[in-house]
mmCIF file with all atom_site columns, C-alpha atoms in Angstrom:
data_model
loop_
_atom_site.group_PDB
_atom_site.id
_atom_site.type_symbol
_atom_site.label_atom_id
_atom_site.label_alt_id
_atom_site.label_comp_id
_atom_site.label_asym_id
_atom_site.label_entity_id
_atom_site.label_seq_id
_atom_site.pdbx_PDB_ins_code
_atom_site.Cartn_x
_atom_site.Cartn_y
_atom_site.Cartn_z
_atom_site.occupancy
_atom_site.B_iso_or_equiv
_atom_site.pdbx_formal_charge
_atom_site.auth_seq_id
_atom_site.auth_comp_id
_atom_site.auth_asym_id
_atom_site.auth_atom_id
_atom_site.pdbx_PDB_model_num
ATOM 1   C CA . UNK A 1 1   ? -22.576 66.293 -24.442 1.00 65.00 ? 1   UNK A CA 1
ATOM 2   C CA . UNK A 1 2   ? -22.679 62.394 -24.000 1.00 74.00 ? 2   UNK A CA 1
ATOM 3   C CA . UNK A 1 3   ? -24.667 60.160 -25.525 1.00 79.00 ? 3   UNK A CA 1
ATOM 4   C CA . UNK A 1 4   ? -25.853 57.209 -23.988 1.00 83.00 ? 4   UNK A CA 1
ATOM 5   C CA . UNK A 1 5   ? -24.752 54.001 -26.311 1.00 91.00 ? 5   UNK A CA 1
ATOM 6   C CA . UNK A 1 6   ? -28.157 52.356 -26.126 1.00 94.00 ? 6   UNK A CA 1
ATOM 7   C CA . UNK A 1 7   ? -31.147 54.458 -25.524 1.00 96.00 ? 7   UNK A CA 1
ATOM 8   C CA . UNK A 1 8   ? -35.093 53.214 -25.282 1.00 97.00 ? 8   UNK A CA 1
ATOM 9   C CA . UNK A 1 9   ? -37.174 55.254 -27.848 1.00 98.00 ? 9   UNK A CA 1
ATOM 10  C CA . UNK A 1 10  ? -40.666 55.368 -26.535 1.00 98.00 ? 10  UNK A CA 1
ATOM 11  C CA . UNK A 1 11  ? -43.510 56.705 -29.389 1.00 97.00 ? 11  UNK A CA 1
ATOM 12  C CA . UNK A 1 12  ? -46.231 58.917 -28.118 1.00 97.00 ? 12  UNK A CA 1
ATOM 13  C CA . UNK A 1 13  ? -48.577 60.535 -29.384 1.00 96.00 ? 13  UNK A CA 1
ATOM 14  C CA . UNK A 1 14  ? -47.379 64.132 -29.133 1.00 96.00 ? 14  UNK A CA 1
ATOM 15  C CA . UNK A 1 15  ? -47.074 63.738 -25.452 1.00 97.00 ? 15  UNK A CA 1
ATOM 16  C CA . UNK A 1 16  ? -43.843 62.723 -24.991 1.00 98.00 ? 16  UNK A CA 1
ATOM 17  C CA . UNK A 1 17  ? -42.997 65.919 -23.234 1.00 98.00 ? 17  UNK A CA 1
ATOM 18  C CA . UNK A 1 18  ? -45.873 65.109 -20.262 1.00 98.00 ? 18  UNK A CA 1
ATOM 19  C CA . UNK A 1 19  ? -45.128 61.767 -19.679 1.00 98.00 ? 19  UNK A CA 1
ATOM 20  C CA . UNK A 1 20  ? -41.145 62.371 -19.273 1.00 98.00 ? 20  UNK A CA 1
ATOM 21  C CA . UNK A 1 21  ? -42.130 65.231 -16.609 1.00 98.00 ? 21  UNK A CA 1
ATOM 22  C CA . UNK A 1 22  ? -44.512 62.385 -15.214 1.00 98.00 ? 22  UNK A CA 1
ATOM 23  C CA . UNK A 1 23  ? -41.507 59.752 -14.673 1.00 98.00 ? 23  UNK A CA 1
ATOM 24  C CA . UNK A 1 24  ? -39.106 62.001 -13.319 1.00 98.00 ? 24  UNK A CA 1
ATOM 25  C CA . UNK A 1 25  ? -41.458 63.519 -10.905 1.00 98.00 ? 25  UNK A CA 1
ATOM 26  C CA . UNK A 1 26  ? -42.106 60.010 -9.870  1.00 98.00 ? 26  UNK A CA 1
ATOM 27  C CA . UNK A 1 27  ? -39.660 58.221 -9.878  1.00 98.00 ? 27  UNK A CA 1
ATOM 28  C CA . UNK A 1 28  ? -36.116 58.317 -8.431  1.00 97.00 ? 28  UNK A CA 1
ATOM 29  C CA . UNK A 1 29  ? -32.932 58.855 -10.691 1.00 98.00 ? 29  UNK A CA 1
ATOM 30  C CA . UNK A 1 30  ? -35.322 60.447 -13.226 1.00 98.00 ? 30  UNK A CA 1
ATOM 31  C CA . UNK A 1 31  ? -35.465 63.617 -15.223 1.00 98.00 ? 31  UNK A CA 1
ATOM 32  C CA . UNK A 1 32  ? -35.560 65.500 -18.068 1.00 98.00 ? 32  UNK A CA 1
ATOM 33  C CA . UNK A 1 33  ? -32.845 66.114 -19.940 1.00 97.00 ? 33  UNK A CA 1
ATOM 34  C CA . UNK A 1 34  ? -34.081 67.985 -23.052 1.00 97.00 ? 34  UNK A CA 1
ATOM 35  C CA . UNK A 1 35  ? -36.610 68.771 -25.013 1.00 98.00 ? 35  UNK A CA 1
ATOM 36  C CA . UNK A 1 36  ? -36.417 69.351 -28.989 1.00 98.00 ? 36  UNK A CA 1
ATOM 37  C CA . UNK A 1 37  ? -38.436 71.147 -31.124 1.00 98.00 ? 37  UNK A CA 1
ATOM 38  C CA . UNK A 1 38  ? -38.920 69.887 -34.723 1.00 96.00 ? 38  UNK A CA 1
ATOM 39  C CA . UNK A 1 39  ? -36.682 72.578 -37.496 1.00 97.00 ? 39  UNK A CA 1
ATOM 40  C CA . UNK A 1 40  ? -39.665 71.681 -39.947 1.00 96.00 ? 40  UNK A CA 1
ATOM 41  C CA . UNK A 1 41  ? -42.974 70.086 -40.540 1.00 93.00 ? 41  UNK A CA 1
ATOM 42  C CA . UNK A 1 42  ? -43.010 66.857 -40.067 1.00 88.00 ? 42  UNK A CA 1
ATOM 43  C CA . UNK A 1 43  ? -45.771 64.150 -41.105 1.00 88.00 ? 43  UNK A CA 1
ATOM 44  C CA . UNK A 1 44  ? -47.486 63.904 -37.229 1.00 85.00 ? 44  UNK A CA 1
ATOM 45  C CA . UNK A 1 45  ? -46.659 67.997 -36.814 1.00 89.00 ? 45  UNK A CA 1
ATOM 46  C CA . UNK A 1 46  ? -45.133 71.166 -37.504 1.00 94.00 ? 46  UNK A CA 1
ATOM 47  C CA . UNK A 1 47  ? -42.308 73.319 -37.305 1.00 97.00 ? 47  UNK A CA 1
ATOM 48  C CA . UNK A 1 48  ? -41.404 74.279 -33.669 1.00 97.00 ? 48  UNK A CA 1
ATOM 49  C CA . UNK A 1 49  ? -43.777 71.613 -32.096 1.00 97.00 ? 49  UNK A CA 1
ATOM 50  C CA . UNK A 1 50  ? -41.910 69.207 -29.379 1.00 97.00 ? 50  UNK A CA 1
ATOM 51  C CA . UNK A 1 51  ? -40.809 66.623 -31.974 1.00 97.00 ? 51  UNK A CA 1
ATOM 52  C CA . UNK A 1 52  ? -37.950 64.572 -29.037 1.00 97.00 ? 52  UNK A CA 1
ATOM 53  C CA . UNK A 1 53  ? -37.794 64.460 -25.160 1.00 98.00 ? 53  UNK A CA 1
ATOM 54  C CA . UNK A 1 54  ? -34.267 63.103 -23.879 1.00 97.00 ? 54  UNK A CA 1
ATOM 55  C CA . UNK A 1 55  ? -35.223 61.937 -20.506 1.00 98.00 ? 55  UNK A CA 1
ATOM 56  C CA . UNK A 1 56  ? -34.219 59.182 -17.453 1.00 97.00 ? 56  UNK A CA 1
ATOM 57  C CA . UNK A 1 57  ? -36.233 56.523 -15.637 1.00 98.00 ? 57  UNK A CA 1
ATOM 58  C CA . UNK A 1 58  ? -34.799 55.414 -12.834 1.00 97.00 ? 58  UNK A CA 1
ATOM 59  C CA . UNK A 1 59  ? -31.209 55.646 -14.516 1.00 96.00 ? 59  UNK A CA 1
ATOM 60  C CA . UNK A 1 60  ? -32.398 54.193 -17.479 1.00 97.00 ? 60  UNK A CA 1
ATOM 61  C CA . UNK A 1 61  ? -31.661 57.153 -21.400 1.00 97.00 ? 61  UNK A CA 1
ATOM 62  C CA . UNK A 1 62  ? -34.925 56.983 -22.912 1.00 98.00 ? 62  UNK A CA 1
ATOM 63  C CA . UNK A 1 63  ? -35.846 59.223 -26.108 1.00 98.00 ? 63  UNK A CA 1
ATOM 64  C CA . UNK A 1 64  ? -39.715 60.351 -26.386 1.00 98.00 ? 64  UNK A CA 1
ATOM 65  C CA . UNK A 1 65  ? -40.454 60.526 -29.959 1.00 97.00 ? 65  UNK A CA 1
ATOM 66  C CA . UNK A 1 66  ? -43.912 62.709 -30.866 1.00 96.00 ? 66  UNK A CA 1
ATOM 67  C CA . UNK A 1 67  ? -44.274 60.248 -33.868 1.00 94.00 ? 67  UNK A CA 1
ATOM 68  C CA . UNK A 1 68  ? -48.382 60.631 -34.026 1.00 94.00 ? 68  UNK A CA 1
ATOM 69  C CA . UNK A 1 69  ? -51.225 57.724 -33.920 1.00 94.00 ? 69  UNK A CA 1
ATOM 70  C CA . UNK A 1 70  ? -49.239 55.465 -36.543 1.00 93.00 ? 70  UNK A CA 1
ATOM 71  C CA . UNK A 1 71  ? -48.353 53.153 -33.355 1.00 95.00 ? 71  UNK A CA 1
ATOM 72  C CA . UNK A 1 72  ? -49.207 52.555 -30.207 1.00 95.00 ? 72  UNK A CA 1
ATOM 73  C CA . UNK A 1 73  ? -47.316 51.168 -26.966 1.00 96.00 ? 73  UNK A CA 1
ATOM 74  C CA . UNK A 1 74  ? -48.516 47.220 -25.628 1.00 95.00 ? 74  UNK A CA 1
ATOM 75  C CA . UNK A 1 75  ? -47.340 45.077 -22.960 1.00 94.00 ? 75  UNK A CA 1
ATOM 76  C CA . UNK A 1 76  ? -44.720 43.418 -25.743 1.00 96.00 ? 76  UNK A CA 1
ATOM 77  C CA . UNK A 1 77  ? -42.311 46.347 -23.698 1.00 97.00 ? 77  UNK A CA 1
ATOM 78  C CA . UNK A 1 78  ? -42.155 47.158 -20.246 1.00 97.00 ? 78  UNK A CA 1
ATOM 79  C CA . UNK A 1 79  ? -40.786 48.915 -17.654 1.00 98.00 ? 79  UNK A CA 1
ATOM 80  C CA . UNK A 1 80  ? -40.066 46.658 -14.371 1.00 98.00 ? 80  UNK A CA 1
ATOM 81  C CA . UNK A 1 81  ? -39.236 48.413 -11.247 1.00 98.00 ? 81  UNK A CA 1
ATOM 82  C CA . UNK A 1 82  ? -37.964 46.574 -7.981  1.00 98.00 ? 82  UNK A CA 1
ATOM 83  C CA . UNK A 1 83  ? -39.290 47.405 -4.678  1.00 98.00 ? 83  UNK A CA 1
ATOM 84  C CA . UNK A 1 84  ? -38.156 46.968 -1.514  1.00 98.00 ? 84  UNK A CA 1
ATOM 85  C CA . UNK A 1 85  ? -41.483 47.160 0.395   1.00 98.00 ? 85  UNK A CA 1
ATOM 86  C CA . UNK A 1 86  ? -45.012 47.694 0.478   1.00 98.00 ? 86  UNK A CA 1
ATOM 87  C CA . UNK A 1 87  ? -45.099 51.671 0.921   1.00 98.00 ? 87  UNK A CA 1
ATOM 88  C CA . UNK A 1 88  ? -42.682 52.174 -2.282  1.00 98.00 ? 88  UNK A CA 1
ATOM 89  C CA . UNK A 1 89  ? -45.112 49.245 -4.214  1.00 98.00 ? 89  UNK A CA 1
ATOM 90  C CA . UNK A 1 90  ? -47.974 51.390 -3.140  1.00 98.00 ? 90  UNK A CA 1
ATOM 91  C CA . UNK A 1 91  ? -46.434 54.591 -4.130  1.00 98.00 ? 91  UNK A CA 1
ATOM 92  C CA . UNK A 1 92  ? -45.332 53.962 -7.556  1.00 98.00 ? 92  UNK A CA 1
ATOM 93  C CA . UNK A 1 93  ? -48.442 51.659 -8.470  1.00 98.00 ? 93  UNK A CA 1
ATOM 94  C CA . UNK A 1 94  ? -50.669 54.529 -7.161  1.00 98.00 ? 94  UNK A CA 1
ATOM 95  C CA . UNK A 1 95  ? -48.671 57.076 -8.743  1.00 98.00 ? 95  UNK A CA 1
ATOM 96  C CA . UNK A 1 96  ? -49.259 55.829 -12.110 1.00 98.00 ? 96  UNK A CA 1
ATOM 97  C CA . UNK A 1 97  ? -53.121 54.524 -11.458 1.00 98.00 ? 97  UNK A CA 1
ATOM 98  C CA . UNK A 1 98  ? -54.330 57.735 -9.885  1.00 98.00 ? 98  UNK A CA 1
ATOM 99  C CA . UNK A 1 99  ? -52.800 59.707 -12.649 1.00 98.00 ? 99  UNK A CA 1
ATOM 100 C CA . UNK A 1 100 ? -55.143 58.148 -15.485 1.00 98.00 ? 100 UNK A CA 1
ATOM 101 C CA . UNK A 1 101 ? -53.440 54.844 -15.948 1.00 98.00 ? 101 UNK A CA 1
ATOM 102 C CA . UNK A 1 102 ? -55.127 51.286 -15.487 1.00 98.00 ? 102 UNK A CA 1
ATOM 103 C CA . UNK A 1 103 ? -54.209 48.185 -13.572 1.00 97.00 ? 103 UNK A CA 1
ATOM 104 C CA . UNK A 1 104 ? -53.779 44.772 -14.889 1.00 97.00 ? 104 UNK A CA 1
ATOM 105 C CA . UNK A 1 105 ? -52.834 41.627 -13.029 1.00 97.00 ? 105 UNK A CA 1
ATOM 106 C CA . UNK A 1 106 ? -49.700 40.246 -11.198 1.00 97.00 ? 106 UNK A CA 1
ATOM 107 C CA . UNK A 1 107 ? -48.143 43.597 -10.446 1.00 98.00 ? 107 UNK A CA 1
ATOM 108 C CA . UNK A 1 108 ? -48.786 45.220 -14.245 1.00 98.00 ? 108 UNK A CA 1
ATOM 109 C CA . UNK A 1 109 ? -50.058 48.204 -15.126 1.00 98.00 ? 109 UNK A CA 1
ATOM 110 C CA . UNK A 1 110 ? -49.905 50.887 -17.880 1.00 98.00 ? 110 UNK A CA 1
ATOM 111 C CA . UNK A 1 111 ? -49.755 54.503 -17.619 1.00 98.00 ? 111 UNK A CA 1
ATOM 112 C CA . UNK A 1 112 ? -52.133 57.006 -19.230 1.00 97.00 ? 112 UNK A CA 1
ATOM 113 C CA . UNK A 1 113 ? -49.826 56.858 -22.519 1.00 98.00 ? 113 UNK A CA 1
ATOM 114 C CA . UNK A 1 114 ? -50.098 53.488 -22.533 1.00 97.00 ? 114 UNK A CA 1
ATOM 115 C CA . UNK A 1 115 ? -46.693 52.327 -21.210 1.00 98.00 ? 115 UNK A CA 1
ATOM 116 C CA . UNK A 1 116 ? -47.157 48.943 -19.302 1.00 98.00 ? 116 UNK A CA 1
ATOM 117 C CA . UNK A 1 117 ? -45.211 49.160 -16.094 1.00 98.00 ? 117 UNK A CA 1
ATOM 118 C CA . UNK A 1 118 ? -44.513 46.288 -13.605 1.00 98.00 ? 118 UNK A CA 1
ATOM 119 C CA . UNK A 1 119 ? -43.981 47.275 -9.950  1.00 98.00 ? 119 UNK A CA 1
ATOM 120 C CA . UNK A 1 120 ? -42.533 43.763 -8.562  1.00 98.00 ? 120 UNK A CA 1
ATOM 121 C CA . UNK A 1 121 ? -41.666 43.426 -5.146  1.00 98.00 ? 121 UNK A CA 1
ATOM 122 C CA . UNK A 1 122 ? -37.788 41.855 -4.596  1.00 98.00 ? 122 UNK A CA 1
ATOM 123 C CA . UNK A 1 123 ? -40.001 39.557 -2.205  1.00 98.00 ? 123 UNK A CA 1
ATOM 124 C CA . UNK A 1 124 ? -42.077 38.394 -4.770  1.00 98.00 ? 124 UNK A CA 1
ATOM 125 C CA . UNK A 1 125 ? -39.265 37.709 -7.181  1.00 98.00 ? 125 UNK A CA 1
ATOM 126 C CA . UNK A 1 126 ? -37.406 35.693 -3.871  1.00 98.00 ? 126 UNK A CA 1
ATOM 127 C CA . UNK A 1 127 ? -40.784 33.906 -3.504  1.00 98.00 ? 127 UNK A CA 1
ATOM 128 C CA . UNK A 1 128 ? -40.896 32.752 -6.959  1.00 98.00 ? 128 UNK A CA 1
ATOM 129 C CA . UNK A 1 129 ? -37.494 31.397 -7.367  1.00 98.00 ? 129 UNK A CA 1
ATOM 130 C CA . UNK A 1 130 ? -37.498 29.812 -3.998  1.00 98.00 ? 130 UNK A CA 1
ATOM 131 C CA . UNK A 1 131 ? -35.556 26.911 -3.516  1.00 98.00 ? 131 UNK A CA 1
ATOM 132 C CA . UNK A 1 132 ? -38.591 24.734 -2.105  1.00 97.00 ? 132 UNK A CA 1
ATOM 133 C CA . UNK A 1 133 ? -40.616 24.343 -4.688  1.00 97.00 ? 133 UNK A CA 1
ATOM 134 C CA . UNK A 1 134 ? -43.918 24.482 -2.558  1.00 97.00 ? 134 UNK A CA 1
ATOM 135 C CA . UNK A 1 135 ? -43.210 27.581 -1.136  1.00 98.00 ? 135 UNK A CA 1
ATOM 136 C CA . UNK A 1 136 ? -42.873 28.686 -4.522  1.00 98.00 ? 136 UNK A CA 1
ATOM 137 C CA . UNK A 1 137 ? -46.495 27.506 -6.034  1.00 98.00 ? 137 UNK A CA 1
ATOM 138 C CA . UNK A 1 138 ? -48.082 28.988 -3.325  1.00 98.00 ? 138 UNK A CA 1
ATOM 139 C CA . UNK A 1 139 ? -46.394 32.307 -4.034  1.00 98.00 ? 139 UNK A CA 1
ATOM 140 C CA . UNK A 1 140 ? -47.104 32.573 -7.066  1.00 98.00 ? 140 UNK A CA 1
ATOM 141 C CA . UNK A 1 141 ? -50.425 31.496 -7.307  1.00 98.00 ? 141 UNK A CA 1
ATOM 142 C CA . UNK A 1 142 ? -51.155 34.282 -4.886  1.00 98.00 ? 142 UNK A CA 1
ATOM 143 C CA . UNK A 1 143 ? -49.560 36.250 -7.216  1.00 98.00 ? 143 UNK A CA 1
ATOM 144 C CA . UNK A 1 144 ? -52.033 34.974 -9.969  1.00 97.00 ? 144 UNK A CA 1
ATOM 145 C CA . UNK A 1 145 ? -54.732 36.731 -7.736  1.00 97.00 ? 145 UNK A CA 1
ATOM 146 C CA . UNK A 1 146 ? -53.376 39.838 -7.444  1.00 98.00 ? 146 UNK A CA 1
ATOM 147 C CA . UNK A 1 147 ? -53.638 43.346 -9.357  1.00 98.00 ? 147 UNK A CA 1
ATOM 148 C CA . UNK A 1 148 ? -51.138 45.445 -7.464  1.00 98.00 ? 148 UNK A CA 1
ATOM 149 C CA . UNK A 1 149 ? -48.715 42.815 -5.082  1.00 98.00 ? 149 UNK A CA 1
ATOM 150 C CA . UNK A 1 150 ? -49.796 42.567 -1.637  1.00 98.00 ? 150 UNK A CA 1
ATOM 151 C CA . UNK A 1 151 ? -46.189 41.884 0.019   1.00 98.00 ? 151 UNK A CA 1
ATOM 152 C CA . UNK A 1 152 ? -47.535 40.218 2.836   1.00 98.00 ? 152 UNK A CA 1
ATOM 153 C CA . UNK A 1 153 ? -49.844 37.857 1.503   1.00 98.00 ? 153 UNK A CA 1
ATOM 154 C CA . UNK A 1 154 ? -47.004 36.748 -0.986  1.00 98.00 ? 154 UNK A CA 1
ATOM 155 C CA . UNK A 1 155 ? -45.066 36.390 2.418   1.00 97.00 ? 155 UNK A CA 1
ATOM 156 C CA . UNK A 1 156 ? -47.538 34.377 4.262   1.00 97.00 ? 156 UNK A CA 1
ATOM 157 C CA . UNK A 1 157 ? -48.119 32.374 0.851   1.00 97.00 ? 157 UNK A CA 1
ATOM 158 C CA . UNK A 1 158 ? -44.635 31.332 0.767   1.00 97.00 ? 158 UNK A CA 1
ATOM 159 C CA . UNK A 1 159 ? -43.725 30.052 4.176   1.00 96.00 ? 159 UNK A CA 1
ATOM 160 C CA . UNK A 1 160 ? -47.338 28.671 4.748   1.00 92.00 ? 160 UNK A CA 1
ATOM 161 C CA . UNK A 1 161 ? -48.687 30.940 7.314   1.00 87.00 ? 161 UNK A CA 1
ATOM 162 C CA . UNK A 1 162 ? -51.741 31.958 5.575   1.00 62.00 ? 162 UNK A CA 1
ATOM 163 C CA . UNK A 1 163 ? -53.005 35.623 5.353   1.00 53.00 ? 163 UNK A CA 1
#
């Protein structure tokens, strides 16, 4: 077996094993690679309880670690995942909303574990960077607005049009 040469360990709180199924059911180029059950007791568990979770988000080796309540996940990490349009924005930020997590502003939002997730729309990114610097202000303070990215205001924001 290969290992990856960097991996992301992610802490939960004996959950690791739900939230990996989570990502790779909603996300693309995710799964589950293995799960590993601890050979002894350990200070957050015991023998034969899911102590690791080898898993991939959207192509990225991440380790779920059952390490118990010690620590707890904050926006200090996060995933951020490109979109190409509105329906994908809508389906991922939904996706992780409707399944117990919480939104936040500017396209952020954390998952029921805790993990803070930004779903960020390529044309907000071009909006933000763009050349004319007007057209980027008013992008991004109707980004400043938002909870989940509304593609088309950001759109009409930038090139003046109004929404």
């Amino acid at each position: 077996m290969k290992h990856a040469k960097n991996t992301i360990c992610l802490w939960y709180n004996g959950d690791a094993e739900e939230a990996a199924n989570f990502y790779a059911r909603t996300f693309p180029d995710s799964s589950v690679e293995a799960v590993y059950r601890a050979p002894g007791d350990y200070p957050s568990g015991k023998q034969g309880d899911v102590l690791t979770v080898t898993f991939t988000v959207l192509g990225i080796p991440c380790l779920g670690l059952n390490g118990g309540p010690a620590f707890k996940h904050s926006e200090a990490f996060s995933f951020q995942v490109a979109t190409y349009d509105q329906e994908e924005t809508d389906r991922y930020w939904n996706a992780i909303i409707q399944h117990g997590g919480s939104e936040s502003a500017c396209g952020w939002c954390k998952d029921k574990w805790g993990l803070s997730w930004q779903i960020t729309p390529v044309a907000l990114t071009e909006a933000i960077t763009d050349p004319d610097p007007a057209a980027a202000k008013r992008a991004f303070e109707a980004m400043m607005g938002m909870r989940k990215i509304d593609i088309a205001a950001i759109e009409a924001a930038r090139f003046g049009t109004g929404k």
